[in-house]
Amino acid sequence: MKTQYTEQTTKLLELLKKGKDFKKLKPDNNLENSFRVTLNVSSYNELNLMVSDLLKASIILLNKDARSMSVLKDDVNVMTLLEIALQLLPEEEMELLDDLHQFHLQLL
Protein backbone atom coordinates (compact mmCIF):
# COMPACT_ATOMS: atom_id res chain seq x y z
CA MET A 1 0.00 0.00 0.00
CA LYS A 2 2.82 2.40 0.90
CA THR A 3 4.56 1.58 -2.40
CA GLN A 4 1.38 2.45 -4.30
CA TYR A 5 1.20 5.86 -2.60
CA THR A 6 4.89 6.45 -3.27
CA GLU A 7 4.39 5.72 -6.98
CA GLN A 8 1.33 7.96 -7.11
CA THR A 9 3.16 10.74 -5.29
CA THR A 10 6.14 10.44 -7.62
CA LYS A 11 3.90 10.61 -10.68
CA LEU A 12 2.02 13.60 -9.26
CA LEU A 13 5.28 15.40 -8.54
CA GLU A 14 6.44 14.74 -12.10
CA LEU A 15 3.22 16.24 -13.42
CA LEU A 16 3.55 19.25 -11.14
CA LYS A 17 7.11 19.82 -12.35
CA LYS A 18 5.41 20.55 -15.66
CA GLY A 19 3.98 23.54 -13.82
CA LYS A 20 6.75 25.52 -15.41
CA ASP A 21 4.45 25.38 -18.43
CA PHE A 22 2.07 27.81 -16.72
CA LYS A 23 2.85 30.65 -19.07
CA LYS A 24 -0.44 32.49 -19.61
CA LEU A 25 -0.59 34.15 -16.18
CA LYS A 26 2.43 36.23 -15.18
CA PRO A 27 2.82 37.29 -11.52
CA ASP A 28 2.12 40.97 -10.96
CA ASN A 29 4.97 42.20 -8.77
CA ASN A 30 2.97 45.26 -7.69
CA LEU A 31 -0.04 43.36 -6.33
CA GLU A 32 -0.02 40.35 -4.05
CA ASN A 33 -1.96 37.33 -5.35
CA SER A 34 -2.46 39.00 -8.74
CA PHE A 35 -1.45 38.06 -12.24
CA ARG A 36 -1.13 39.74 -15.63
CA VAL A 37 -2.26 38.42 -19.01
CA THR A 38 -0.67 39.59 -22.24
CA LEU A 39 -2.95 40.60 -25.08
CA ASN A 40 -1.19 41.02 -28.42
CA VAL A 41 -2.22 43.96 -30.58
CA SER A 42 -0.64 45.45 -33.68
CA SER A 43 -1.29 49.12 -32.84
CA TYR A 44 -2.97 51.57 -30.54
CA ASN A 45 -5.79 51.73 -33.04
CA GLU A 46 -6.38 47.97 -32.79
CA LEU A 47 -6.31 48.18 -28.99
CA ASN A 48 -8.82 51.05 -29.13
CA LEU A 49 -11.12 49.03 -31.42
CA MET A 50 -10.96 46.01 -29.11
CA VAL A 51 -11.85 48.01 -26.03
CA SER A 52 -14.55 49.86 -27.95
CA ASP A 53 -16.14 46.60 -29.10
CA LEU A 54 -16.05 45.21 -25.56
CA LEU A 55 -17.78 48.33 -24.26
CA LYS A 56 -20.38 48.34 -27.04
CA ALA A 57 -21.20 44.67 -26.48
CA SER A 58 -21.56 45.30 -22.75
CA ILE A 59 -23.85 48.29 -23.30
CA ILE A 60 -26.00 46.35 -25.73
CA LEU A 61 -26.33 43.41 -23.37
CA LEU A 62 -27.09 45.59 -20.36
CA ASN A 63 -29.53 47.96 -22.07
CA LYS A 64 -32.94 46.49 -22.88
CA ASP A 65 -33.69 49.23 -25.40
CA ALA A 66 -30.43 48.64 -27.28
CA ARG A 67 -31.04 44.88 -27.34
CA SER A 68 -34.49 45.31 -28.79
CA MET A 69 -33.30 47.52 -31.66
CA SER A 70 -32.95 45.49 -34.83
CA VAL A 71 -30.36 47.81 -36.38
CA LEU A 72 -27.72 49.34 -34.15
CA LYS A 73 -25.99 52.58 -35.05
CA ASP A 74 -22.55 51.22 -34.07
CA ASP A 75 -22.28 47.52 -34.77
CA VAL A 76 -20.05 45.44 -32.54
CA ASN A 77 -17.27 43.60 -34.33
CA VAL A 78 -17.77 40.11 -32.92
CA MET A 79 -14.56 38.92 -34.60
CA THR A 80 -12.61 41.27 -32.32
CA LEU A 81 -14.26 39.80 -29.24
CA LEU A 82 -13.53 36.27 -30.42
CA GLU A 83 -9.89 37.19 -31.07
CA ILE A 84 -9.55 38.47 -27.51
CA ALA A 85 -11.08 35.26 -26.16
CA LEU A 86 -8.69 33.13 -28.25
CA GLN A 87 -5.67 35.04 -26.98
CA LEU A 88 -6.77 34.56 -23.39
CA LEU A 89 -7.20 30.78 -23.61
CA PRO A 90 -4.41 29.00 -21.67
CA GLU A 91 -3.54 26.38 -24.30
CA GLU A 92 -0.29 25.09 -22.81
CA GLU A 93 -1.79 24.87 -19.35
CA MET A 94 -4.60 22.69 -20.71
CA GLU A 95 -2.10 19.93 -21.55
CA LEU A 96 -1.05 19.81 -17.89
CA LEU A 97 -4.69 19.81 -16.83
CA ASP A 98 -5.32 16.81 -19.11
CA ASP A 99 -2.36 14.99 -17.55
CA LEU A 100 -3.62 15.74 -14.04
CA HIS A 101 -7.10 14.60 -15.01
CA GLN A 102 -5.73 11.28 -16.30
CA PHE A 103 -3.78 10.88 -13.06
CA HIS A 104 -6.97 11.54 -11.08
CA LEU A 105 -8.88 8.92 -13.11
CA GLN A 106 -6.19 6.33 -12.35
CA LEU A 107 -6.69 6.92 -8.63
CA LEU A 108 -10.41 6.09 -8.79
XYZ file of C-alpha atoms in Angstrom:
108
model
C 0.000 0.000 0.000
C 2.816 2.401 0.903
C 4.564 1.583 -2.403
C 1.375 2.446 -4.297
C 1.199 5.860 -2.597
C 4.892 6.450 -3.273
C 4.390 5.718 -6.982
C 1.329 7.962 -7.113
C 3.160 10.737 -5.286
C 6.141 10.442 -7.622
C 3.897 10.607 -10.680
C 2.019 13.597 -9.262
C 5.284 15.400 -8.543
C 6.440 14.737 -12.104
C 3.218 16.245 -13.416
C 3.553 19.246 -11.137
C 7.109 19.825 -12.354
C 5.406 20.546 -15.664
C 3.979 23.535 -13.817
C 6.753 25.521 -15.409
C 4.446 25.385 -18.432
C 2.065 27.806 -16.718
C 2.848 30.655 -19.072
C -0.435 32.488 -19.612
C -0.588 34.151 -16.184
C 2.431 36.227 -15.177
C 2.822 37.293 -11.524
C 2.119 40.966 -10.955
C 4.972 42.202 -8.766
C 2.972 45.256 -7.687
C -0.042 43.363 -6.329
C -0.022 40.351 -4.046
C -1.956 37.333 -5.355
C -2.455 39.005 -8.742
C -1.453 38.062 -12.241
C -1.128 39.740 -15.635
C -2.259 38.416 -19.007
C -0.673 39.591 -22.239
C -2.946 40.595 -25.079
C -1.192 41.022 -28.424
C -2.217 43.959 -30.579
C -0.641 45.452 -33.679
C -1.289 49.115 -32.839
C -2.975 51.569 -30.537
C -5.793 51.726 -33.041
C -6.385 47.970 -32.792
C -6.314 48.184 -28.991
C -8.820 51.045 -29.133
C -11.117 49.034 -31.421
C -10.959 46.012 -29.114
C -11.845 48.013 -26.033
C -14.546 49.864 -27.949
C -16.138 46.597 -29.101
C -16.052 45.206 -25.561
C -17.783 48.326 -24.259
C -20.382 48.335 -27.043
C -21.200 44.672 -26.479
C -21.558 45.298 -22.754
C -23.846 48.290 -23.295
C -26.001 46.351 -25.731
C -26.335 43.411 -23.373
C -27.095 45.591 -20.356
C -29.533 47.958 -22.070
C -32.941 46.487 -22.878
C -33.692 49.232 -25.404
C -30.427 48.637 -27.278
C -31.037 44.877 -27.345
C -34.495 45.312 -28.792
C -33.298 47.518 -31.664
C -32.949 45.492 -34.831
C -30.355 47.812 -36.381
C -27.715 49.337 -34.146
C -25.986 52.581 -35.047
C -22.549 51.224 -34.072
C -22.280 47.524 -34.766
C -20.050 45.437 -32.545
C -17.266 43.604 -34.334
C -17.774 40.107 -32.920
C -14.558 38.921 -34.597
C -12.605 41.266 -32.318
C -14.260 39.804 -29.239
C -13.529 36.274 -30.425
C -9.891 37.192 -31.074
C -9.553 38.469 -27.514
C -11.082 35.261 -26.164
C -8.690 33.134 -28.250
C -5.668 35.042 -26.980
C -6.768 34.564 -23.390
C -7.198 30.784 -23.615
C -4.414 29.004 -21.671
C -3.543 26.377 -24.296
C -0.287 25.089 -22.809
C -1.793 24.869 -19.347
C -4.605 22.690 -20.712
C -2.101 19.932 -21.547
C -1.047 19.809 -17.893
C -4.686 19.806 -16.832
C -5.324 16.814 -19.114
C -2.363 14.989 -17.551
C -3.616 15.744 -14.042
C -7.104 14.595 -15.007
C -5.726 11.283 -16.298
C -3.782 10.884 -13.065
C -6.973 11.538 -11.085
C -8.882 8.915 -13.106
C -6.190 6.332 -12.346
C -6.693 6.919 -8.627
C -10.405 6.088 -8.787
